[in-house]
PDB file of C-alpha atoms and ligand atoms in Angstrom:
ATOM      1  CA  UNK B 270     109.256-152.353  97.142  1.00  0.00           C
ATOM      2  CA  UNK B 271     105.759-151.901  95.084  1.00  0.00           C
ATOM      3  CA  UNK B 272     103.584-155.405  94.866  1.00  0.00           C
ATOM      4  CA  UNK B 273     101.110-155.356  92.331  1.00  0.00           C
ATOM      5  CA  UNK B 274     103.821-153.572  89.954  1.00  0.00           C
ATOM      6  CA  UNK B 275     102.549-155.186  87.030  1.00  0.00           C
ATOM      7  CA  UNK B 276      99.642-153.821  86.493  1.00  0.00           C
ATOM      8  CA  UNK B 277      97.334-150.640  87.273  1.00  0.00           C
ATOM      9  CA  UNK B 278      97.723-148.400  90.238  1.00  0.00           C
ATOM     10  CA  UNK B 279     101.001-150.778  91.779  1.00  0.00           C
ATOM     11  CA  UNK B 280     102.409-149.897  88.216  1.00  0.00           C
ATOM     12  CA  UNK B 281     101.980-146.069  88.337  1.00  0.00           C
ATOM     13  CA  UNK B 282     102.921-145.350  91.731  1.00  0.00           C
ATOM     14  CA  UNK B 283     106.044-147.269  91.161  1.00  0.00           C
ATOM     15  CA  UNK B 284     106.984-145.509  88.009  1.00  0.00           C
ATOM     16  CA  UNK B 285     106.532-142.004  89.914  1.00  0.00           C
ATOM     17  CA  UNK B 286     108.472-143.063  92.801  1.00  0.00           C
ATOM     18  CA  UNK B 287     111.094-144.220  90.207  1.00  0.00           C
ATOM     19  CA  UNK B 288     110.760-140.670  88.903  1.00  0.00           C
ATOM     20  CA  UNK B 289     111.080-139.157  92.721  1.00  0.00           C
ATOM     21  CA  UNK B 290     114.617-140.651  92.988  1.00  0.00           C
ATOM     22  CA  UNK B 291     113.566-143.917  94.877  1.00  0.00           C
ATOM     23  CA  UNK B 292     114.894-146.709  93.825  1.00  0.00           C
ATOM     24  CA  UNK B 293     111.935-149.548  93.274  1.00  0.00           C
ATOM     25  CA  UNK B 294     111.692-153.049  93.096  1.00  0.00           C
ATOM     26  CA  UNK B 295     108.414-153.903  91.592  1.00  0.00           C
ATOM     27  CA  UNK B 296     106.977-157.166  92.032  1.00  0.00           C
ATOM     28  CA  UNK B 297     104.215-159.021  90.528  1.00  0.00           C
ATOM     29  CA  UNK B 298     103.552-162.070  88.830  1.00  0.00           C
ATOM     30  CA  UNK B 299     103.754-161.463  85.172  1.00  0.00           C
ATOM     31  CA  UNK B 300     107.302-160.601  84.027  1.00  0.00           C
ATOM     32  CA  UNK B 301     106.139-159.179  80.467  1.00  0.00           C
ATOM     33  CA  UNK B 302     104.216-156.908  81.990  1.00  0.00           C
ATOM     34  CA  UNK B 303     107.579-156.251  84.478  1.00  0.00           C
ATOM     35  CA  UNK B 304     109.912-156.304  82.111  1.00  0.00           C
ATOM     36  CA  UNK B 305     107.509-153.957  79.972  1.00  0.00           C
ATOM     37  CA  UNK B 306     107.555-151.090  82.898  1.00  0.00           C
ATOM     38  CA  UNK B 307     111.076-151.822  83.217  1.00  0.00           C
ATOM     39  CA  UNK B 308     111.216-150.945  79.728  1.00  0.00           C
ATOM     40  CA  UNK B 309     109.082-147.651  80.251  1.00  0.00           C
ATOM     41  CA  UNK B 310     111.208-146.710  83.188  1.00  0.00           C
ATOM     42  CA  UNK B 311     114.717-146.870  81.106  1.00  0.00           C
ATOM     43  CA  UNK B 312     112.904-144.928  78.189  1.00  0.00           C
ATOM     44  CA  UNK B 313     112.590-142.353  80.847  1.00  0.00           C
ATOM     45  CA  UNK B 314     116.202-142.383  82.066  1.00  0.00           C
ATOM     46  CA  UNK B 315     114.793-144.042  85.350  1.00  0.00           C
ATOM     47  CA  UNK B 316     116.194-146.689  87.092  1.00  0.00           C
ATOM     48  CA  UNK B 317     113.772-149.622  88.542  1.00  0.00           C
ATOM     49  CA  UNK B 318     113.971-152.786  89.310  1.00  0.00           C
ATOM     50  CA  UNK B 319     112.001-155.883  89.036  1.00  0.00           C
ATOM     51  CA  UNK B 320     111.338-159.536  90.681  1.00  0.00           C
ATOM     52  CA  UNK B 321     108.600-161.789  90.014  1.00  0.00           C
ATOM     53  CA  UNK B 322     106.998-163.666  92.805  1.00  0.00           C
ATOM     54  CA  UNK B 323     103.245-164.730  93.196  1.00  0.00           C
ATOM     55  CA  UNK B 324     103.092-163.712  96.824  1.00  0.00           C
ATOM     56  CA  UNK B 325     100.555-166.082  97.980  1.00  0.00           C
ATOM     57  CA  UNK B 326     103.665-168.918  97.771  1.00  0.00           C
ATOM     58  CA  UNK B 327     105.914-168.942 100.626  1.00  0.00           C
ATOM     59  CA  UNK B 328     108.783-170.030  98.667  1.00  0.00           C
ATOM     60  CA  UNK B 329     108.309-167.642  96.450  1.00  0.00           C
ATOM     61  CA  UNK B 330     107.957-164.349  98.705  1.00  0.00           C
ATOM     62  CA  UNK B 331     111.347-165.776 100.261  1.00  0.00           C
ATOM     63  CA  UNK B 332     112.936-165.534  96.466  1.00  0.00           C
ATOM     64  CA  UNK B 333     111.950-161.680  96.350  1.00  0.00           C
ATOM     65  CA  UNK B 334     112.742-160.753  99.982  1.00  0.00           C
ATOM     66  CA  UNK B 335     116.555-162.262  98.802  1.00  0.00           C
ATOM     67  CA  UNK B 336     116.200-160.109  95.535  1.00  0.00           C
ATOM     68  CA  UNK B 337     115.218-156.978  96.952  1.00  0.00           C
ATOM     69  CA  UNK B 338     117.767-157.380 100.084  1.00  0.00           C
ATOM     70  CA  UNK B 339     120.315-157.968  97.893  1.00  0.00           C
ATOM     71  CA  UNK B 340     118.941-155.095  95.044  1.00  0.00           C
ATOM     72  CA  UNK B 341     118.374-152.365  97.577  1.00  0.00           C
ATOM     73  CA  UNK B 342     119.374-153.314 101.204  1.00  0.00           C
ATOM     74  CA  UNK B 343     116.688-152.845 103.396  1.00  0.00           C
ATOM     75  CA  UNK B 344     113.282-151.410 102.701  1.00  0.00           C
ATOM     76  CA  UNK B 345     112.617-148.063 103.645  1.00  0.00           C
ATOM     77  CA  UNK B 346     109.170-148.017 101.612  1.00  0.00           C
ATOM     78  CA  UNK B 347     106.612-150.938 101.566  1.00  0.00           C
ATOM     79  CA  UNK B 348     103.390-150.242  98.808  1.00  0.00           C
ATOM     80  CA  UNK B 349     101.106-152.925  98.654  1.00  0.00           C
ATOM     81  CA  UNK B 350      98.986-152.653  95.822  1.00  0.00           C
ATOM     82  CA  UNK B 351      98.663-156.720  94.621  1.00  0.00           C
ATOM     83  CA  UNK B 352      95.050-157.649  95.015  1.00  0.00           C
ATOM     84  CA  UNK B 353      92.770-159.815  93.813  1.00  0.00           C
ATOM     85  CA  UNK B 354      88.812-159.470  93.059  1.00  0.00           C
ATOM     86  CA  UNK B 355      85.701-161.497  92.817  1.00  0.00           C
ATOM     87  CA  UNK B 356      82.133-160.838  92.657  1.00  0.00           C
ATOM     88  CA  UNK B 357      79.416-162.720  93.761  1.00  0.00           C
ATOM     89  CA  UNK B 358      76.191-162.208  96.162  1.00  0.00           C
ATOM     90  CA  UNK B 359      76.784-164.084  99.504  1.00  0.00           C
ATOM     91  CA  UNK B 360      74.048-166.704  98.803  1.00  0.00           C
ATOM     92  CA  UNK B 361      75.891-168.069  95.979  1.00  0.00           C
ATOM     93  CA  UNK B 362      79.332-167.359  95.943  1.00  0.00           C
ATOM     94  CA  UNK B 363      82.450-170.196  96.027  1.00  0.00           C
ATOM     95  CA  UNK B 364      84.357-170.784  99.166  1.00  0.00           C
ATOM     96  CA  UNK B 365      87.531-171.127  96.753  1.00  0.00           C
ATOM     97  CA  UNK B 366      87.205-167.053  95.797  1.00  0.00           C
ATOM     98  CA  UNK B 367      87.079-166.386  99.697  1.00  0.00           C
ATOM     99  CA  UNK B 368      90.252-168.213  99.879  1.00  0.00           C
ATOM    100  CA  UNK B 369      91.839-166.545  97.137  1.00  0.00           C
ATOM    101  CA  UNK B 370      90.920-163.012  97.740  1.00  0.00           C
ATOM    102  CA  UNK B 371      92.118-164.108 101.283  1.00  0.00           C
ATOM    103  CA  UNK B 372      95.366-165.277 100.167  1.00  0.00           C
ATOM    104  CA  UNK B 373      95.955-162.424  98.156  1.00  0.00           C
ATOM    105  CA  UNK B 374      94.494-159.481  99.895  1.00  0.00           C
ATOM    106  CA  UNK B 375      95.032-160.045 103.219  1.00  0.00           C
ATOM    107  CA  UNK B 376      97.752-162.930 104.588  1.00  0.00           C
ATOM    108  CA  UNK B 377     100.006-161.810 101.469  1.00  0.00           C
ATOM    109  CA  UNK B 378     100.575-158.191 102.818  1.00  0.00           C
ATOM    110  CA  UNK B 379     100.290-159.755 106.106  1.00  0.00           C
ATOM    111  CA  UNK B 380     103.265-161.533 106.168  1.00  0.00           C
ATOM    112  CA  UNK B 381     105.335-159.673 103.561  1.00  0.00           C
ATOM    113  CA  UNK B 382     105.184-157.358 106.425  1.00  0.00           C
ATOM    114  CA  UNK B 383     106.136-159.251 108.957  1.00  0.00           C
ATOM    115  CA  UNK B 384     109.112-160.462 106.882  1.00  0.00           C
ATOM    116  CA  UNK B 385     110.115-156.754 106.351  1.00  0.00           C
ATOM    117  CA  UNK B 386     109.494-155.609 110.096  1.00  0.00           C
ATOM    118  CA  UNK B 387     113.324-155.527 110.778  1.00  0.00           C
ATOM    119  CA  UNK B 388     113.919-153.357 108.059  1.00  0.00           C
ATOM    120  CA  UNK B 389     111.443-150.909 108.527  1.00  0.00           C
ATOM    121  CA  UNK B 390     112.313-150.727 112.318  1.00  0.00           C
ATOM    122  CA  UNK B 391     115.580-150.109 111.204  1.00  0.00           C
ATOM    123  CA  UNK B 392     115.057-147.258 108.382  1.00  0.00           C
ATOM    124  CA  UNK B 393     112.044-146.061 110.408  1.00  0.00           C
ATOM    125  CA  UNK B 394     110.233-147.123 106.962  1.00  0.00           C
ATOM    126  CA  UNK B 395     106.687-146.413 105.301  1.00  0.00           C
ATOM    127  CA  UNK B 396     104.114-148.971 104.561  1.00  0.00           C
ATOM    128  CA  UNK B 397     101.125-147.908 102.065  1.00  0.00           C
ATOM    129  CA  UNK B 398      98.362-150.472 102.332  1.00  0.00           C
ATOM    130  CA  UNK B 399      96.138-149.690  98.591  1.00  0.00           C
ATOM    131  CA  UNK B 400      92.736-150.580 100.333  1.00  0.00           C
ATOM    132  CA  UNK B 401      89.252-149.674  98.792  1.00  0.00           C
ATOM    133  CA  UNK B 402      86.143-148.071  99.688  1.00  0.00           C
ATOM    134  CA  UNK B 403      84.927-151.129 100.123  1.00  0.00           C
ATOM    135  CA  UNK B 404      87.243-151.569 103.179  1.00  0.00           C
ATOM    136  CA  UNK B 405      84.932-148.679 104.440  1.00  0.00           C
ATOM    137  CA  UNK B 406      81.554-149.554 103.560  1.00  0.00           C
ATOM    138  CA  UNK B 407      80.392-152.628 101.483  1.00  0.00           C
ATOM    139  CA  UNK B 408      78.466-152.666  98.555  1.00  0.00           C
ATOM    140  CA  UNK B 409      75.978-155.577  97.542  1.00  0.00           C
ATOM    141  CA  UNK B 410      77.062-158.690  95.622  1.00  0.00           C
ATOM    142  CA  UNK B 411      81.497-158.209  96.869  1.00  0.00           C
ATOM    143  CA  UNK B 412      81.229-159.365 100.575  1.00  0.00           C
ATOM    144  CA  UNK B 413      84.376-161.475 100.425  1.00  0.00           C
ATOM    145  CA  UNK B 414      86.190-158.740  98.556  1.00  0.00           C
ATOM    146  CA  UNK B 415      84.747-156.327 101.205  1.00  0.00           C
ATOM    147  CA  UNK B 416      85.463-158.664 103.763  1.00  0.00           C
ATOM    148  CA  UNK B 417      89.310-158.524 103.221  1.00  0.00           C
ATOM    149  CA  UNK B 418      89.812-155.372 102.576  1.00  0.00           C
ATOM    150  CA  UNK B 419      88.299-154.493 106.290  1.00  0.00           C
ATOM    151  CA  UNK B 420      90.713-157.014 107.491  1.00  0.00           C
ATOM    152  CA  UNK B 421      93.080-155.219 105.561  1.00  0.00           C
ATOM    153  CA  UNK B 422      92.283-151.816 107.093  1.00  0.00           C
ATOM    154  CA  UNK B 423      92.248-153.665 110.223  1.00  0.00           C
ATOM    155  CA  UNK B 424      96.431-154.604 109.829  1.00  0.00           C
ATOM    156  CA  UNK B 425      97.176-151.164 108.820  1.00  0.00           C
ATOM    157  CA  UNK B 426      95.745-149.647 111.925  1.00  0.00           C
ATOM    158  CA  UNK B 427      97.368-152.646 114.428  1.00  0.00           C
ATOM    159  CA  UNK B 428     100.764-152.163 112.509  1.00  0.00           C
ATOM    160  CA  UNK B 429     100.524-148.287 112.752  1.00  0.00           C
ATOM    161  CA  UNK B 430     100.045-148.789 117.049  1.00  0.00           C
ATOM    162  CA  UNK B 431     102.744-151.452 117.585  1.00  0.00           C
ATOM    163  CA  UNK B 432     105.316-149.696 114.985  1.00  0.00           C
ATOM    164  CA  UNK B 433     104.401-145.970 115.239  1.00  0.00           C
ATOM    165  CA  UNK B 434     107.090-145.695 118.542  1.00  0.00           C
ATOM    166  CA  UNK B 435     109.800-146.687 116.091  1.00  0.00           C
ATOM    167  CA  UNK B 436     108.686-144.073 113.616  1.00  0.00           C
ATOM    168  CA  UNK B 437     107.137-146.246 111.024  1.00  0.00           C
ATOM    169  CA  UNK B 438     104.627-144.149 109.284  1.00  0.00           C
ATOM    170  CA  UNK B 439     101.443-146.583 107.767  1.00  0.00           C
ATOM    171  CA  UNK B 440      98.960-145.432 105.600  1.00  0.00           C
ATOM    172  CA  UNK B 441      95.346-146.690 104.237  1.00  0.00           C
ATOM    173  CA  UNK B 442      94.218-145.309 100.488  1.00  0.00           C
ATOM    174  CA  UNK B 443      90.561-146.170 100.086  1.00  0.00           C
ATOM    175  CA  UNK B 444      90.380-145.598  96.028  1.00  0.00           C
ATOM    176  CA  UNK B 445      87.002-145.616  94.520  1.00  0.00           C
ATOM    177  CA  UNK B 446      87.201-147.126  90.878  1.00  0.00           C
ATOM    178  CA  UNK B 447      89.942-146.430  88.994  1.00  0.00           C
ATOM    179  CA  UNK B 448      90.648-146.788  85.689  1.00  0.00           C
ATOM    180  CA  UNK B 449      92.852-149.852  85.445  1.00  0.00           C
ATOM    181  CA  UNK B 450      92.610-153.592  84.101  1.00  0.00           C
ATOM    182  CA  UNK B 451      90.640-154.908  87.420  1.00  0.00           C
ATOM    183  CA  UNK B 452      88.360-151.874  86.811  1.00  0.00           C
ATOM    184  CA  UNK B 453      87.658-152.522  83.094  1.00  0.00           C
ATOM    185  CA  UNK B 454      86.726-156.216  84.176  1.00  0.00           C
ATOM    186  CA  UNK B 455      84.118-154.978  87.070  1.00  0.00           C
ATOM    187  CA  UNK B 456      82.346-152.837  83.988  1.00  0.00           C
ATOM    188  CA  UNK B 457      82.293-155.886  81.917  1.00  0.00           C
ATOM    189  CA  UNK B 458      80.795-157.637  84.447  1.00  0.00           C
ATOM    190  CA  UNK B 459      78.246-155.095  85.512  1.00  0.00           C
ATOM    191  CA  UNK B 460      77.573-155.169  81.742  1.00  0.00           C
ATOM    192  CA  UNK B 461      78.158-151.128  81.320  1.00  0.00           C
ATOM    193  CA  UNK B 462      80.181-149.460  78.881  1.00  0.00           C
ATOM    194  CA  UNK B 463      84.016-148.628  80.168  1.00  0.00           C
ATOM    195  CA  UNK B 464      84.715-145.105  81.502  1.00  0.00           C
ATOM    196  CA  UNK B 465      87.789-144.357  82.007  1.00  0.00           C
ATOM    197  CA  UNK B 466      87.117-140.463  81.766  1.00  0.00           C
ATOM    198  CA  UNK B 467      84.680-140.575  84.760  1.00  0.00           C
ATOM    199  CA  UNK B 468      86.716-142.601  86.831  1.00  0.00           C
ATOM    200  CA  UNK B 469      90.139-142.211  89.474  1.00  0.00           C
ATOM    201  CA  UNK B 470      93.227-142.645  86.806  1.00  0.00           C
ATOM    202  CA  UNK B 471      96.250-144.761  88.480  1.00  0.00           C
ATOM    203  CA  UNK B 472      98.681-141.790  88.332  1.00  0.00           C
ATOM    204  CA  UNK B 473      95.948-139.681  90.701  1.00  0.00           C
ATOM    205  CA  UNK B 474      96.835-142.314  93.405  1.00  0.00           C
ATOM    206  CA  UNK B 475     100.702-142.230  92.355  1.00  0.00           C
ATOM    207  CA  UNK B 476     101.041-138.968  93.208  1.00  0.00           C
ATOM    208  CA  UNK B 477      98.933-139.345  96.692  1.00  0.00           C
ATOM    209  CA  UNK B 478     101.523-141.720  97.284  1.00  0.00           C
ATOM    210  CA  UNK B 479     104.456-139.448  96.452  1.00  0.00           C
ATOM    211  CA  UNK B 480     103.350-136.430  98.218  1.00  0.00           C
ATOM    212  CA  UNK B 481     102.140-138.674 101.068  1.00  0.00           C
ATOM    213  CA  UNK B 482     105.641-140.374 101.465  1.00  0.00           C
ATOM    214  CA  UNK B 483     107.290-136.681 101.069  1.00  0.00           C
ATOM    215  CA  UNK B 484     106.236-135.620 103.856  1.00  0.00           C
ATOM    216  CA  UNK B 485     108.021-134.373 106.854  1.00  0.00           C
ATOM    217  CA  UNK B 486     109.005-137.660 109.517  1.00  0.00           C
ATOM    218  CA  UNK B 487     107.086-135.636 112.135  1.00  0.00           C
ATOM    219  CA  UNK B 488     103.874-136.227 110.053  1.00  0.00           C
ATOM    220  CA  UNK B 489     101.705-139.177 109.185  1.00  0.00           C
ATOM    221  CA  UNK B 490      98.780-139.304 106.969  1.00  0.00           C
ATOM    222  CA  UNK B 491      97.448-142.562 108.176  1.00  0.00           C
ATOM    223  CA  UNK B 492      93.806-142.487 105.597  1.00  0.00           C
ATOM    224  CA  UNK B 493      93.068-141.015 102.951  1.00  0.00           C
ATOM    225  CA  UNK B 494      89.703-141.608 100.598  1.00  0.00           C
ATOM    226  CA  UNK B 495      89.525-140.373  97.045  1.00  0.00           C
ATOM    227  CA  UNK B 496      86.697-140.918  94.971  1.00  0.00           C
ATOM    228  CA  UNK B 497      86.138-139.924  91.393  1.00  0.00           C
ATOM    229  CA  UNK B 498      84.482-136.424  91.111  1.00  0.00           C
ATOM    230  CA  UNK B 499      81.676-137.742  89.116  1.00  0.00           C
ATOM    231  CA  UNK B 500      80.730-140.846  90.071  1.00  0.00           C
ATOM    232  CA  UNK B 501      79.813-143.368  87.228  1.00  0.00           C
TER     233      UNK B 501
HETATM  234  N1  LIG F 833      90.854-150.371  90.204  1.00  0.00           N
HETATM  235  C1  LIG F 833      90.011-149.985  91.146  1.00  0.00           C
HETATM  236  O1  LIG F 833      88.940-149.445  90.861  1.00  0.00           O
HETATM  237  C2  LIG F 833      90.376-150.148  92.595  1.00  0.00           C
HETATM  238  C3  LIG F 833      89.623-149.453  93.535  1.00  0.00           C
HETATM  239  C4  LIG F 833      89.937-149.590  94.881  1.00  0.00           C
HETATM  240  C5  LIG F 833      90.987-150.386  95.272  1.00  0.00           C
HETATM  241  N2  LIG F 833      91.711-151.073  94.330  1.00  0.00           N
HETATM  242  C6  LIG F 833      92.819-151.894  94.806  1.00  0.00           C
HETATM  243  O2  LIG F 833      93.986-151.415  94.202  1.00  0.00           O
HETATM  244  C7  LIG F 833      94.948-152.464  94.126  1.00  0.00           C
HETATM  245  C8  LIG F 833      95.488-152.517  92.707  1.00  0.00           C
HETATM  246  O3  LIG F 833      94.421-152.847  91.846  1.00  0.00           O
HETATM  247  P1  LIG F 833      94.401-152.465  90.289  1.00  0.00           P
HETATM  248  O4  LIG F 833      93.101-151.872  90.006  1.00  0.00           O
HETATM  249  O5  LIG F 833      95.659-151.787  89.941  1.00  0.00           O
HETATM  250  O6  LIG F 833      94.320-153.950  89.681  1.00  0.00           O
HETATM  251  P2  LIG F 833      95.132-154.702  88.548  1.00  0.00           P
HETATM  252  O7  LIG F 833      95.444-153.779  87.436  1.00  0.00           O
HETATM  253  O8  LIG F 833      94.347-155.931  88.285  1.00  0.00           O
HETATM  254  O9  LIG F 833      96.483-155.086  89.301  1.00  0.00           O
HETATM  255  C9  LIG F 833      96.486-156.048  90.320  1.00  0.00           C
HETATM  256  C10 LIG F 833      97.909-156.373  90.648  1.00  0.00           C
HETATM  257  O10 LIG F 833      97.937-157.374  91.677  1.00  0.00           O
HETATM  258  C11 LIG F 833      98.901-158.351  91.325  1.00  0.00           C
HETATM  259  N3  LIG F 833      98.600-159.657  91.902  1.00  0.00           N
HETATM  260  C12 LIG F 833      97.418-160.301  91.922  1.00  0.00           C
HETATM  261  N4  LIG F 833      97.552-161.508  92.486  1.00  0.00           N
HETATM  262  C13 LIG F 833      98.861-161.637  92.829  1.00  0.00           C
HETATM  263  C14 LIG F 833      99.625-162.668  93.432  1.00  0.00           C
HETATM  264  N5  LIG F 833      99.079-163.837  93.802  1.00  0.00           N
HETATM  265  N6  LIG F 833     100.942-162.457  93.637  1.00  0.00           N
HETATM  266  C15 LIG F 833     101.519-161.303  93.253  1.00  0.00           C
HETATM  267  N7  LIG F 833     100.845-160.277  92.685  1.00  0.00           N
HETATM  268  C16 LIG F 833      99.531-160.467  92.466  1.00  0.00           C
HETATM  269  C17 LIG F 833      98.819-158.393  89.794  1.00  0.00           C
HETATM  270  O11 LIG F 833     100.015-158.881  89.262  1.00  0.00           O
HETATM  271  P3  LIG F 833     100.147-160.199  88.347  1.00  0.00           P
HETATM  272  O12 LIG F 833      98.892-160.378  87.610  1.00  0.00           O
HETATM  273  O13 LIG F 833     101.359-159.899  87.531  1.00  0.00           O
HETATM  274  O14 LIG F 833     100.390-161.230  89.359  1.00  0.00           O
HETATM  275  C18 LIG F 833      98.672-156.918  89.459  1.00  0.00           C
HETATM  276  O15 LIG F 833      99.941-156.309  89.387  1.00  0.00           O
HETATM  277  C19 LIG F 833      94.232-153.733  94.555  1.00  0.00           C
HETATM  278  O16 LIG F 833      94.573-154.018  95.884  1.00  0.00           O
HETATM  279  C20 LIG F 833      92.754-153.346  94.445  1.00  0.00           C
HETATM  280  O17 LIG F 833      91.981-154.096  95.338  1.00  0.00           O
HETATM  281  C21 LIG F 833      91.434-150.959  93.000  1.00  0.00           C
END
């Protein structure tokens, strides 16, 4: 299962694991733009399939863990790429965006997982967390986005010592900016002129994932950075 499907780096990685032989759900909330990698993924010969849920709702995230149980059986890979992101010094910015990145960022993946914790105890399962480098360091004027992607980081390494004994691999990807739709939105906002060129492209962190998930049982990577080569 790949949250965040919809849209950017969720969307590529799910298309290559498609392309690996794994069969997908992808999950996000905008069915177009579902239906339209569905769509991509037959013109390929690929099989994927998709559910929309806004994972922040309860309800909701119970409607998907029903479609995917009942679409693949248990999960043997967990990607979460579905985030959300506001800017915003500290001094001025709203409570409500806190609660939203919150929502999305953090207690979304937090208890998808738990929800899928049978199932990846039982297919000794992967989970990819897509963090940032801002879960490593923070920059000026994105504390709360920071803020939950530490507690993010935080999860992954908790999750990785509690599940690691029942060979559940976990992994952290701290991307630098990619060239996606949230991307495009932080130029705007930063009033510079969009990049793509000089930044990560979401099929760079597709195939981390891939060759990260290929691996051998016996091995883990548990974090991996990539920034672009040139920095913009
Ligand atoms: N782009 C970058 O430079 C960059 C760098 C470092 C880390 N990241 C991280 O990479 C991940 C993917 O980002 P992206 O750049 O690919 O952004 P994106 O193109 O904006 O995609 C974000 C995805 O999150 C989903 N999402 C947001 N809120 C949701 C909700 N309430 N319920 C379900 N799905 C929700 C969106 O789906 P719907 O709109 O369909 O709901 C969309 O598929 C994020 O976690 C982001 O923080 C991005």
């Amino acid at each position: 299962m790949v949250t965040g499907a919809s849209s950017g780096i969720g969307r590529a990685i799910s298309l290559r694991l498609a392309r690996d032989g794994v069969r997908v759900l992808a999950t996000g909330r905008n069915e177009q733009a579902l239906k339209s990698l569905v769509k991509e993924a037959d013109g390929a010969g690929l099989a994927l399939d998709h559910f929309p849920a806004d994972l922040t709702d309860a309800d909701e995230q119970s409607g998907l863990l029903d479609a995917v149980h009942g679409c693949l059986g248990a999960v043997s890979v967990l990607v979460h790429s579905a985030g959300a992101y506001r800017r915003g010094q500290l001094a001025g910015a709203r409570v409500a965006d806190l609660d939203l990145q919150f929502a999305v960022n953090v207690q979304a993946p937090y208890t998808l997982t738990q929800r899928l914790i049978p199932d990846l105890r039982s297919t000794s399962g992967d989970v990819v967390f897509v963090n940032s480098t801002q879960g490593l360091a923070a920059s000026a004027g994105v504390s709360q986005y920071a803020a939950t992607k530490h507690a993010l980081r935080a999860m992954a390494d908790s999750l990785r010592a509690e599940m690691s004994s029942n060979g559940v691999r976990v992994c952290s990807i701290y991307p630098g900016r990619t060239a996606t739709p949230m991307q495009e939105k932080i130029f705007q906002a930063e009033d510079r002129t969009w990049r793509p060129d000089c930044l990560l492209w979401p099929d760079d962190l597709a195939d981390i994932v891939a060759h990260t998930l290929a691996l051998p049982a016996r091995a883990q990577v548990t974090e991996l950075t990539v920034w672009p080569t040139h920095r913009p």
